[in-house]
Short mmCIF file of C-alpha atoms and ligand atoms in Angstrom, two decimals:
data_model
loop_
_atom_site.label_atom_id
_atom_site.label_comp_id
_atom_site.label_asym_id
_atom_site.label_seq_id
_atom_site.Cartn_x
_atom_site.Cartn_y
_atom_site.Cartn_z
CA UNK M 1 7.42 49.21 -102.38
CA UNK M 2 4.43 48.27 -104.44
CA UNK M 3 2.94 44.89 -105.51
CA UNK M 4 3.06 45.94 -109.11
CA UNK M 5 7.08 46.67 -109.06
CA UNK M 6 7.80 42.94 -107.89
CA UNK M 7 6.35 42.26 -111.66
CA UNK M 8 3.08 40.48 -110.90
CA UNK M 9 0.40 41.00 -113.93
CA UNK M 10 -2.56 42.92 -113.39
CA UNK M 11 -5.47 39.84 -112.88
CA UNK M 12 -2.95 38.79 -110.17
CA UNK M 13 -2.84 42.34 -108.48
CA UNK M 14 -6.57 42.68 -108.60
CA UNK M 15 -6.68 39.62 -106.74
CA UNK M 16 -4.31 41.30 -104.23
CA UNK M 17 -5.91 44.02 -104.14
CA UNK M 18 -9.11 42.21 -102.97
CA UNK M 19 -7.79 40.29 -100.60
CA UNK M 20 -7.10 44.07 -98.71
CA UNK M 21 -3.22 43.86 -99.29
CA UNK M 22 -1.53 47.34 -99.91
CA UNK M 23 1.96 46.25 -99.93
CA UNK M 24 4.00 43.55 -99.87
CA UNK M 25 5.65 41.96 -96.64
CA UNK M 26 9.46 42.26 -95.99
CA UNK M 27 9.72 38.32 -97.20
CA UNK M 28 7.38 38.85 -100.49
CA UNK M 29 9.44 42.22 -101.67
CA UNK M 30 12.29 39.65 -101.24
CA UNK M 31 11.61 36.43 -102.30
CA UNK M 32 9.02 37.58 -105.13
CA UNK M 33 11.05 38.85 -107.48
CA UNK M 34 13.68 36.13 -106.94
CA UNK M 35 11.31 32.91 -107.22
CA UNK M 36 10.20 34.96 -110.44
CA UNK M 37 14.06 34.93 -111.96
CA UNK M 38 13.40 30.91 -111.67
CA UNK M 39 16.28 30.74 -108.38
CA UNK M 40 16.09 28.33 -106.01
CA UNK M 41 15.52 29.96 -102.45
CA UNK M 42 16.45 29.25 -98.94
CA UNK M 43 14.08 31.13 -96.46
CA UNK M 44 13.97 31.43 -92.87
CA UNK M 45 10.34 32.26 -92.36
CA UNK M 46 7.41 31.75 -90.29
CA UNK M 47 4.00 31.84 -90.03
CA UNK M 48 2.63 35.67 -89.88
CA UNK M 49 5.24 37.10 -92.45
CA UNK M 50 3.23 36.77 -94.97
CA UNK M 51 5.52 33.93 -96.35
CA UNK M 52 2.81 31.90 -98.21
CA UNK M 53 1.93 34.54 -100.74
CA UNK M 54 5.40 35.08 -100.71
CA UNK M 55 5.75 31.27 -102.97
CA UNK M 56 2.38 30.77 -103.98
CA UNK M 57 2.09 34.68 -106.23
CA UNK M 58 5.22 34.29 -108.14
CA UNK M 59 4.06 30.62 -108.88
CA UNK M 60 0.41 31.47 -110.26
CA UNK M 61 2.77 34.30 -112.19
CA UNK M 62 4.98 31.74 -113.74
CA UNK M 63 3.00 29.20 -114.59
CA UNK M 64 -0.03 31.45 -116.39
CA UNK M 65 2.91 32.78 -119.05
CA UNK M 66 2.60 28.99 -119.80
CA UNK M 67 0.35 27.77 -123.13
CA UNK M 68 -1.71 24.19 -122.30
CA UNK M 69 -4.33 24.79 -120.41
CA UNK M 70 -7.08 21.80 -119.86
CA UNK M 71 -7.96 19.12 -118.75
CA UNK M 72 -4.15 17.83 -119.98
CA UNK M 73 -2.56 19.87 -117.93
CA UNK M 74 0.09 18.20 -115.70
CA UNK M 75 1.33 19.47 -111.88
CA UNK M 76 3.65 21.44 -112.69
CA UNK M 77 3.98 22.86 -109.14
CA UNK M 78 3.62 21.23 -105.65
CA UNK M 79 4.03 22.70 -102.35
CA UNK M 80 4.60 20.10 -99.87
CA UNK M 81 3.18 20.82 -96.15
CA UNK M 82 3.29 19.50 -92.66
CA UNK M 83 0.02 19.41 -91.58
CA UNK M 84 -3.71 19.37 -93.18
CA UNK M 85 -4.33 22.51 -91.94
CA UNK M 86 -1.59 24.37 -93.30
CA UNK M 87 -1.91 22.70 -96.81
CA UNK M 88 -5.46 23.41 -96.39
CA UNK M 89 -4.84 27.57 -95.99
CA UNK M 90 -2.28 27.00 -98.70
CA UNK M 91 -4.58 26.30 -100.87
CA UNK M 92 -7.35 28.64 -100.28
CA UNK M 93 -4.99 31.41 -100.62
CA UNK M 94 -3.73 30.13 -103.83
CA UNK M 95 -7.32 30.20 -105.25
CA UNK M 96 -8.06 33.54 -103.89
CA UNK M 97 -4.92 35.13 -105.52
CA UNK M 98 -5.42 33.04 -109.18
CA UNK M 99 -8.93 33.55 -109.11
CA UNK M 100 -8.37 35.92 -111.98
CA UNK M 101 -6.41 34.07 -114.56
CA UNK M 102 -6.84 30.66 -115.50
CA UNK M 103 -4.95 28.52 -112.83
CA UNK M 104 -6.39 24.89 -111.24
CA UNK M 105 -5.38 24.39 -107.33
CA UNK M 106 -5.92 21.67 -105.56
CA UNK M 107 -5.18 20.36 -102.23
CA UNK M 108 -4.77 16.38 -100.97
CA UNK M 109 -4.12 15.30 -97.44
CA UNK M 110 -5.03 12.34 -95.47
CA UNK M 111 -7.36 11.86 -93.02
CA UNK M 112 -10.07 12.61 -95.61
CA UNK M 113 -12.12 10.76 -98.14
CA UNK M 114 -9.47 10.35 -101.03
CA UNK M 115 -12.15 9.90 -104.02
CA UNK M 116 -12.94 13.72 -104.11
CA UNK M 117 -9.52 14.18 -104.52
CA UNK M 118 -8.99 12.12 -107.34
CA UNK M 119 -11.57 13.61 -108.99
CA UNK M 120 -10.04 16.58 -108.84
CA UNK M 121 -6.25 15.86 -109.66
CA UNK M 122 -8.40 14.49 -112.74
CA UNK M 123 -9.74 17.61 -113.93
CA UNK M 124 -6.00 18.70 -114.47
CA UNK M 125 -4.40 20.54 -111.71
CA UNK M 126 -1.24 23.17 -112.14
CA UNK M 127 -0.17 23.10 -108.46
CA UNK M 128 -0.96 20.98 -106.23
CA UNK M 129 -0.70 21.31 -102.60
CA UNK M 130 -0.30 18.32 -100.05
CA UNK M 131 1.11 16.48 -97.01
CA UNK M 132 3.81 13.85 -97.88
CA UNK M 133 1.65 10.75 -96.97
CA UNK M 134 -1.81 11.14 -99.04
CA UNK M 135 0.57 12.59 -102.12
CA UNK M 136 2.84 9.66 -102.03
CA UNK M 137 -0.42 7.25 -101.47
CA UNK M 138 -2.09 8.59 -104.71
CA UNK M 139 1.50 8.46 -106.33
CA UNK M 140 1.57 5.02 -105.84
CA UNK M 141 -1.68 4.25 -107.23
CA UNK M 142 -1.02 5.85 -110.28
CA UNK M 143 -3.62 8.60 -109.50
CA UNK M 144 -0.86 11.38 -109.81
CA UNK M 145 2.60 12.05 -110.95
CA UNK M 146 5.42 14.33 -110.22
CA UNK M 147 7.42 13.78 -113.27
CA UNK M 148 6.52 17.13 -114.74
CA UNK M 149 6.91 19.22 -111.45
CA UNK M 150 8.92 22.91 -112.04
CA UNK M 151 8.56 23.82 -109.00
CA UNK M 152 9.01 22.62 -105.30
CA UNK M 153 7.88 24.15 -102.07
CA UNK M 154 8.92 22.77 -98.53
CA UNK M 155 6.88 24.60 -96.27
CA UNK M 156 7.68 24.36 -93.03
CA UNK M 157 10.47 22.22 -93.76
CA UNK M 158 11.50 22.25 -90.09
CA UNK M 159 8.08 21.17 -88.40
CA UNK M 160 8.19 18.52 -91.63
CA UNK M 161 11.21 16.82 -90.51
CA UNK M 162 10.13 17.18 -86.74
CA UNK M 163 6.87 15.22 -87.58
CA UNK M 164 9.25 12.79 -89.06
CA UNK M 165 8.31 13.04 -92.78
CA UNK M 166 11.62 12.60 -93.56
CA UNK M 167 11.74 9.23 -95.31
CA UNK M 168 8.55 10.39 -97.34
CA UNK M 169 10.38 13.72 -97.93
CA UNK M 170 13.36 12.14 -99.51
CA UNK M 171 10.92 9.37 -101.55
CA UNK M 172 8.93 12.59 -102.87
CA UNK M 173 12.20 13.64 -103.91
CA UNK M 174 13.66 10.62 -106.09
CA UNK M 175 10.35 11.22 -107.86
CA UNK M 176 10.77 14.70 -108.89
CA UNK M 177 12.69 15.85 -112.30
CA UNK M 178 16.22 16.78 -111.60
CA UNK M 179 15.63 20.16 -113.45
CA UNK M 180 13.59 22.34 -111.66
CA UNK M 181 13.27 25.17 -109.10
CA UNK M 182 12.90 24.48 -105.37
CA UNK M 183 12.50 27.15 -102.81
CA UNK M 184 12.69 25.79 -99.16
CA UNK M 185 11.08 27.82 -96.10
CA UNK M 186 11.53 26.85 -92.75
CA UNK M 187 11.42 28.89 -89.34
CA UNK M 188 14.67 27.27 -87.85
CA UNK M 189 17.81 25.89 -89.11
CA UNK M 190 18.86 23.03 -87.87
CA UNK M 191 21.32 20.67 -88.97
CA UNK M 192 19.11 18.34 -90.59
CA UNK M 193 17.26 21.19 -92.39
CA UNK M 194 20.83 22.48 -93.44
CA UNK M 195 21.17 18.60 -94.96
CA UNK M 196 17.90 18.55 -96.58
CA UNK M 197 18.81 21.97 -98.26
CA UNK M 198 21.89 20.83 -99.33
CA UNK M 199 20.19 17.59 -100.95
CA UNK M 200 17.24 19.86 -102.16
CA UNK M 201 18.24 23.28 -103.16
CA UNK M 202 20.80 24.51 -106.10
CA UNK M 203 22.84 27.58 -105.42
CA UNK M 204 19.78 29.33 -102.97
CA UNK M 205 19.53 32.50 -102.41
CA UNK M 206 19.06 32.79 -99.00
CA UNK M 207 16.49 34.69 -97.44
CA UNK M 208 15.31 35.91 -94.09
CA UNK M 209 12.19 37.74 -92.37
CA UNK M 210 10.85 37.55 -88.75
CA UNK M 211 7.49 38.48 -88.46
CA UNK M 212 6.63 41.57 -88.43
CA UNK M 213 4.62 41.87 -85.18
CA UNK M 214 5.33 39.00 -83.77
CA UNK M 215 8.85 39.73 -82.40
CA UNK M 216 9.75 38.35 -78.41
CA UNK M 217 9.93 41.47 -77.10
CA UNK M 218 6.45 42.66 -78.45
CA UNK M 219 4.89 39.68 -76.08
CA UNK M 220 4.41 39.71 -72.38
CA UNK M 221 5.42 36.85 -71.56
CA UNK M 222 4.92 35.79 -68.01
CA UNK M 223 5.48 32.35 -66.01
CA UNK M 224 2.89 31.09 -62.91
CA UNK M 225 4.20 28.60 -61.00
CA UNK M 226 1.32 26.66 -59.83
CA UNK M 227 0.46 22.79 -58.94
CA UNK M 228 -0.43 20.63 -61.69
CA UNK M 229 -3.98 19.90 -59.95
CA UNK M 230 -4.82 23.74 -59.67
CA UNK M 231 -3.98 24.35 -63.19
CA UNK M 232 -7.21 24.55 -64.90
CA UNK M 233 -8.83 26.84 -61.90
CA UNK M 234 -6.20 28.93 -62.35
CA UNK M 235 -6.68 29.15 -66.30
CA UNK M 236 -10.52 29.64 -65.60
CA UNK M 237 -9.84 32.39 -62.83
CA UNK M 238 -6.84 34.29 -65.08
CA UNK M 239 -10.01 34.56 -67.76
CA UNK M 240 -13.01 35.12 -65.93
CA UNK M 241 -11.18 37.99 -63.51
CA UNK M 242 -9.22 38.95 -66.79
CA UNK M 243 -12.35 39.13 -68.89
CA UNK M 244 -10.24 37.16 -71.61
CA UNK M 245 -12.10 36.95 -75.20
CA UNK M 246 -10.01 35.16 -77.27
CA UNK M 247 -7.50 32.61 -75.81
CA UNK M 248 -5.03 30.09 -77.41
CA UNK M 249 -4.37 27.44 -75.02
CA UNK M 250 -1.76 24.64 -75.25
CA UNK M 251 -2.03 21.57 -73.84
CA UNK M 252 1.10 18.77 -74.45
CA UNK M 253 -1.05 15.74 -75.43
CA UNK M 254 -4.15 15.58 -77.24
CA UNK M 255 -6.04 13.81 -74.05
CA UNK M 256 -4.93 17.23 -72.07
CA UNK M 257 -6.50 19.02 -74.87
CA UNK M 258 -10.01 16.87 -74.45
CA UNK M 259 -9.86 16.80 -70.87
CA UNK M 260 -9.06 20.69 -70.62
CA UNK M 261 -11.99 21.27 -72.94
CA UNK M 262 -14.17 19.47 -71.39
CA UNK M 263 -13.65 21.46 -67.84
CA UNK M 264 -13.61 24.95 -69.03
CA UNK M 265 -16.89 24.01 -70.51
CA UNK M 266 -18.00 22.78 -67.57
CA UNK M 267 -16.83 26.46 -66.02
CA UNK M 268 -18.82 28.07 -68.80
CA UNK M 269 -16.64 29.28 -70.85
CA UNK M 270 -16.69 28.14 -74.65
CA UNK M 271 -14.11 26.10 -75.74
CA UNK M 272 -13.33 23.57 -78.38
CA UNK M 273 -10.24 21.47 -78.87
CA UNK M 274 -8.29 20.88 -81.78
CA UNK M 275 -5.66 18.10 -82.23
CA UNK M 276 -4.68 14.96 -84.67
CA UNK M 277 -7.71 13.09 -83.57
CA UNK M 278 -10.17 15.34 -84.84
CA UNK M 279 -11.38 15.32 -88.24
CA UNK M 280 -10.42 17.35 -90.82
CA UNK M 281 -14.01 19.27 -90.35
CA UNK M 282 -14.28 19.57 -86.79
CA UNK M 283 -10.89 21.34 -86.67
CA UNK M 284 -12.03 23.60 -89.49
CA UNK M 285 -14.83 24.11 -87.69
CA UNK M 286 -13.60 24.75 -84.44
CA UNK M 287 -10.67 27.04 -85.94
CA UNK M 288 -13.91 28.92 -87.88
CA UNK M 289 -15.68 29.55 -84.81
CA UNK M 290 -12.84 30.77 -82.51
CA UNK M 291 -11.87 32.87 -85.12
CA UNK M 292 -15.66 34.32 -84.95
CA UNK M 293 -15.88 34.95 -81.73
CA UNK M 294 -18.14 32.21 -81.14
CA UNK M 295 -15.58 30.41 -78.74
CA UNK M 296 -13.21 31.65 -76.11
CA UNK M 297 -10.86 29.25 -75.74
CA UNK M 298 -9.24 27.25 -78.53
CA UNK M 299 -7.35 24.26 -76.93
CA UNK M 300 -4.89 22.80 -78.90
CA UNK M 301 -1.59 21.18 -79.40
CA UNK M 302 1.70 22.04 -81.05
CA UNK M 303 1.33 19.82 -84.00
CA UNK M 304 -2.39 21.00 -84.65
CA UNK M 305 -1.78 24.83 -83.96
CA UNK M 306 1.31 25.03 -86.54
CA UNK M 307 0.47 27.36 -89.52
CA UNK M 308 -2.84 27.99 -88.52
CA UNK M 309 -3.95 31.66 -90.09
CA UNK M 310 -5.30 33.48 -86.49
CA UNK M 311 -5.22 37.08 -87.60
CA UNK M 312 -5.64 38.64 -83.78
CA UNK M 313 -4.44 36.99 -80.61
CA UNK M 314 -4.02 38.92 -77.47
CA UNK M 315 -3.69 35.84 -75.40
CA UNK M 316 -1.48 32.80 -75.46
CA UNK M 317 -1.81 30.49 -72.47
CA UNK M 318 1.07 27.49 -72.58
CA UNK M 319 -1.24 24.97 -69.97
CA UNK M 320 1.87 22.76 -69.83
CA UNK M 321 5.52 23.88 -71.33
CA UNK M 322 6.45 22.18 -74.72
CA UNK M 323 9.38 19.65 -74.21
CA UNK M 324 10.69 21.29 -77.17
CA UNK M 325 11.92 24.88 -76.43
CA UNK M 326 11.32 26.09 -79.95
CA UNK M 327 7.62 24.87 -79.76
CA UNK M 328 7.41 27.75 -77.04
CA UNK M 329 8.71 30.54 -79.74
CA UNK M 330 6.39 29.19 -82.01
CA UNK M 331 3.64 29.49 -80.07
CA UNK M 332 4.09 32.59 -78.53
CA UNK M 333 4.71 34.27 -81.59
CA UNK M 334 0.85 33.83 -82.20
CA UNK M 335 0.52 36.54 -80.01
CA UNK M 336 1.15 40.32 -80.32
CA UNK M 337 0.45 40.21 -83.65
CA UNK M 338 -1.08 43.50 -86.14
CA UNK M 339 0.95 45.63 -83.55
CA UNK M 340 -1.68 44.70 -80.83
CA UNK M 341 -0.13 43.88 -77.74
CA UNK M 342 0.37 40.00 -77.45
CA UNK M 343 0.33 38.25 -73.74
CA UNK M 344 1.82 34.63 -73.45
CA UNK M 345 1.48 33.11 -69.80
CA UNK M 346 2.88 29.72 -68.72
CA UNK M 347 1.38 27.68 -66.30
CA UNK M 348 4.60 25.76 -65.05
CA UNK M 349 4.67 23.06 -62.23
CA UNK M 350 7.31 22.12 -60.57
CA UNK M 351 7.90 18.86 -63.11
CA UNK M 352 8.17 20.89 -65.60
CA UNK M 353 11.04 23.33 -64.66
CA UNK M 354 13.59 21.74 -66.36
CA UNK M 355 11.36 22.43 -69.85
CA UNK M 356 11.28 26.18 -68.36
CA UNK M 357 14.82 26.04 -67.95
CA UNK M 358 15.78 24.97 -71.68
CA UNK M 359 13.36 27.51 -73.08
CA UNK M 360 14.86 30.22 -71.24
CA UNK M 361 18.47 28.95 -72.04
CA UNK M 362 17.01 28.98 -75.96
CA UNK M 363 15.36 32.87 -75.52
CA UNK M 364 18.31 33.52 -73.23
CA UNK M 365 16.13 35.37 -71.23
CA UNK M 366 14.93 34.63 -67.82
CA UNK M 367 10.94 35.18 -67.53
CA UNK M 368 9.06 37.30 -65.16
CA UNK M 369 7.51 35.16 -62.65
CA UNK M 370 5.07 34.89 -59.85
CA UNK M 371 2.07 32.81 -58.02
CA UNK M 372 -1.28 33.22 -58.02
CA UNK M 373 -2.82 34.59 -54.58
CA UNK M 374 -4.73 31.25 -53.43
CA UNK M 375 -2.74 28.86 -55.75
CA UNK M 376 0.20 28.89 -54.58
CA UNK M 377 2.47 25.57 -55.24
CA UNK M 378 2.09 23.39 -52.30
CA UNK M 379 5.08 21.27 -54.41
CA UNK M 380 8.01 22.61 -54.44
CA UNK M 381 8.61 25.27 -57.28
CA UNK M 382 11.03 27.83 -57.17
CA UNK M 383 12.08 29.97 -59.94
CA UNK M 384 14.39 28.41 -62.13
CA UNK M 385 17.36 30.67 -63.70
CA UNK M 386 18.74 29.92 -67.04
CA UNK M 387 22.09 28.74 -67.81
CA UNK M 388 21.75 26.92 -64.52
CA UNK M 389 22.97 23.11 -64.40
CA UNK M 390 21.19 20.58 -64.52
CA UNK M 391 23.21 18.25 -62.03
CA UNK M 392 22.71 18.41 -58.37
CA UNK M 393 19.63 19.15 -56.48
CA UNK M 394 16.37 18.48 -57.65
CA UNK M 395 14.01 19.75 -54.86
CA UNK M 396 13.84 15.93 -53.77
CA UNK M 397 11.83 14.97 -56.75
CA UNK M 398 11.68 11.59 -57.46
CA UNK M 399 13.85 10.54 -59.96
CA UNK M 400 11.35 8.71 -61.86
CA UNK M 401 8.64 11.52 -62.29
CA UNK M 402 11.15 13.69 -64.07
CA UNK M 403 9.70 14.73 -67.14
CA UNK M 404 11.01 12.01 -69.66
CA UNK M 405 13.32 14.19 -72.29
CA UNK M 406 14.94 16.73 -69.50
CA UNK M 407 17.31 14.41 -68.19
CA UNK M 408 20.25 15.80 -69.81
CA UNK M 409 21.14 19.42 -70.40
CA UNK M 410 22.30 18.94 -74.16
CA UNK M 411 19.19 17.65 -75.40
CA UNK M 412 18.86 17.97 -79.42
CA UNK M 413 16.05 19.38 -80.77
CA UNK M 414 15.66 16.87 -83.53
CA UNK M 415 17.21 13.56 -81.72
CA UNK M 416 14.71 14.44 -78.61
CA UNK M 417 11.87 14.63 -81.74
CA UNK M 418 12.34 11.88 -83.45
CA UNK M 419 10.24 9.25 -81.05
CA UNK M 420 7.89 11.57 -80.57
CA UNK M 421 6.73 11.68 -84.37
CA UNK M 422 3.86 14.29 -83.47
CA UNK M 423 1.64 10.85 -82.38
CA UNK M 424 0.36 11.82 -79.22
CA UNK M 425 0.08 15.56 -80.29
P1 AMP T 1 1.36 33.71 -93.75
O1 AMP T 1 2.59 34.09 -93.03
O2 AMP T 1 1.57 33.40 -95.19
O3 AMP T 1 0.62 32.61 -93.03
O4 AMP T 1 0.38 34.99 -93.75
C1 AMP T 1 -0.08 35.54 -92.56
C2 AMP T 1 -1.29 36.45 -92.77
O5 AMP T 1 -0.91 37.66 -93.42
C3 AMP T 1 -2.40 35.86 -93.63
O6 AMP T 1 -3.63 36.17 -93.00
C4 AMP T 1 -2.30 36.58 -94.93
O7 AMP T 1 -3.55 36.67 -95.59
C5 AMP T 1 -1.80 37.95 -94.50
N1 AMP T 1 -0.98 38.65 -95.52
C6 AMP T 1 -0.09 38.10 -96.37
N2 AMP T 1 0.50 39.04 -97.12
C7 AMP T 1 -0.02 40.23 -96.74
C8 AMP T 1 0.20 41.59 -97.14
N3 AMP T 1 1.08 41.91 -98.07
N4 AMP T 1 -0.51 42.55 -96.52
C9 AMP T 1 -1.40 42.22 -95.54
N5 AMP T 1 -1.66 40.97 -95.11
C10 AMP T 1 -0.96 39.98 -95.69
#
């Protein structure tokens, strides 16, 4: 399959063609030629599969067969996003792959100076890519509208609700035309995403692709029970004796992420960390230099690390388990990808084994595990199988130092979310 038999034009296929691409993904073959018969689409897709060209070429396609061009022209398109970083990527692809016909991109989110951003939705913009607050901000200051908007994206629809944009999700929606096309991507289904399809979507056609190299079974994915104090010598000794280069790390809270930082530093090893407290910049930065080799260790957490674009990771260190057991797919499929082998190693204390057990109930898989010679858990650890029940013993652990959301073996992914709104992550 070829990019030119998904009927793109030819300034859109040079820009393909620069950007090194020699064929189309398993979710752009698919969902190319149907965003391009104007159909609403349901994806299940994450980051890696190459979904965002898989919206963002058939858009530039569509709306270039259009006339009015200039400084009149209206948004016509708007992908909406989860977090800065993503929108950010978003649009730099979008400019890379239009840079060939006459197409205007922008990108608004918040945390950011919002006058440059006027400035630019006033130069006349035909898609526009944002995060729900900053759009619905400059909405209601008059600065943009969404009455002429064709086209809808929800990107990451999933992490969108998780991060609970819902309320903004559903005002973004009473402000959009009845009429138009909406294609919704998300990497898991829940039933709240199943609602918000229903509300959002007319007749999809549905659409699925894992990532190509990113599958579980292409990652080594290995569990070290260890105390919480020993953690970060043990994360310094697994890279200095492993001769680690290039290391995703991820940390629960953004004051982990700081306070890991600040001791692998300390250790000598480059690190920098990236979570919702940084600026927009230092994150770019930070993602710019890990990405260059200039730092080993990115430290970051779930909410900051979603969509980011990291081409090449051979190693994905989870410093504490995600109380979410998704959040562990999604970041270990940041590993193992380009068909290079992928390694994903948990640190896991014995608080956390009820988080172990719930991702391994989720991956129904139980994970290799074993201790480190010299760190072994002084606290009791044992390996935890999954499937197992949660009532009973606990190893005489406190009651009160359980870790908060494990209480109860049917935990909901969304209800266990929703107080957590991404705000200490
Ligand atoms: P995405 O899943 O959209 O975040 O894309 C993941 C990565 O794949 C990005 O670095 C894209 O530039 C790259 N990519 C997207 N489509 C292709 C393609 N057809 N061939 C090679 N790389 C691609």
């Amino acid at each position: 399959m070829t990019f030119e038999s998904l009927g793109l034009s030819k300034p859109i296929l040079k820009a393909i063609a620069e950007k090194g691409y020699t064929e189309p993904s398993p979710i752009q073959e698919k969902a190319i030629p149907v965003v391009l018969e104007e159909k609403d689409v349901l994806a299940s897709a994450q980051t890696g599969t190459g979904k965002t060209a898989g919206f963002v070429l058939p858009i530039i396609e569509m709306l270039t067969w259009a006339e009015s061009r200039g400084r009149n022209r209206k948004i016509r398109a708007l992908v909406l996003t989860p977090t800065r970083e993503l929108a950010a990527q978003i649009y730099e692809n979008a400019r890379e792959y239009s840079k060939y016909v006459d197409f205007r991109t922008a990108v608004i989110f918040g945390g950011v100076k919002q006058r440059p951003q006027e400035a630019t939705l006033r130069q006349g913009v035909d898609l526009l890519v944002a995060t729900p607050g900053r759009l619905l901000d400059l909405e209601s200051q008059g600065i943009l509208s969404l009455r002429n908007i064709e086209i809808l994206v929800l990107d990451e629809a999933d992490r969108m609700l998780d991060m609970g944009f819902k309320r903004d999700i559903d005002k973004i929606m009473a402000m959009l035309p009845k009429k138009r096309q909406s294609l919704l991507f998300s990497a898991t289904f829940s039933k709240e995403i199943k609602r918000l399809a229903q509300n959002t979507l007319n007749k999809p056609i549905l659409i699925e692709a894992t990532p190509e190299n990113t599958t579980v079974e292409k990652i080594n994915q290995k569990v070290y029970y260890v105390d919480k104090n020993a953690k970060p010598k043990v994360l310094i000794k697994l890279i200095q004796e492993g001769d680690w280069k290039q290391i995703l790390v991820f940390t629960r809270t953004k004051h982990g992420a700081n306070k890991l930082t600040k001791l692998l530093i300390a250790a000598d090893i480059s690190a920098s960390a990236i979570h919702g407290n940084k600026t927009q910049n230092n994150r770019i930065k930070a993602l710019k230099e890990f990405k260059a080799g200039d730092i080993k260790v990115l430290v970051a957490t779930d909410i900051a690390a979603r969509g980011l674009d990291i081409p090449l990771l051979p190693h994905v260190v989870n410093f504490e388990l995600p109380n979410i057991p998704e959040d562990y797919v999604h970041r270990i499929g940041r590993t193992g990808r380009a068909g290079a082998k992928g390694e994903a190693i948990s640190l896991v204390e014995h608080e956390e084994k009820d988080y172990l057990r719930n991702i391994q109930n989720l991956i129904e898989e139980t994970l290799d595990s074993a201790t480190i010679e010299g760190f072994e858990p002084q606290v009791n650890s044992g390996p935890t199988k999954p499937k197992a029940k949660q009532q009973g013993q606990r190893g005489g652990r406190p009651s009160g130092n359980r870790p908060k959301s494990s209480s109860s073996g049917n935990r909901n992914k969304y209800g266990n979310r929703s107080n957590s709104g991404g705000g200490n992550r």
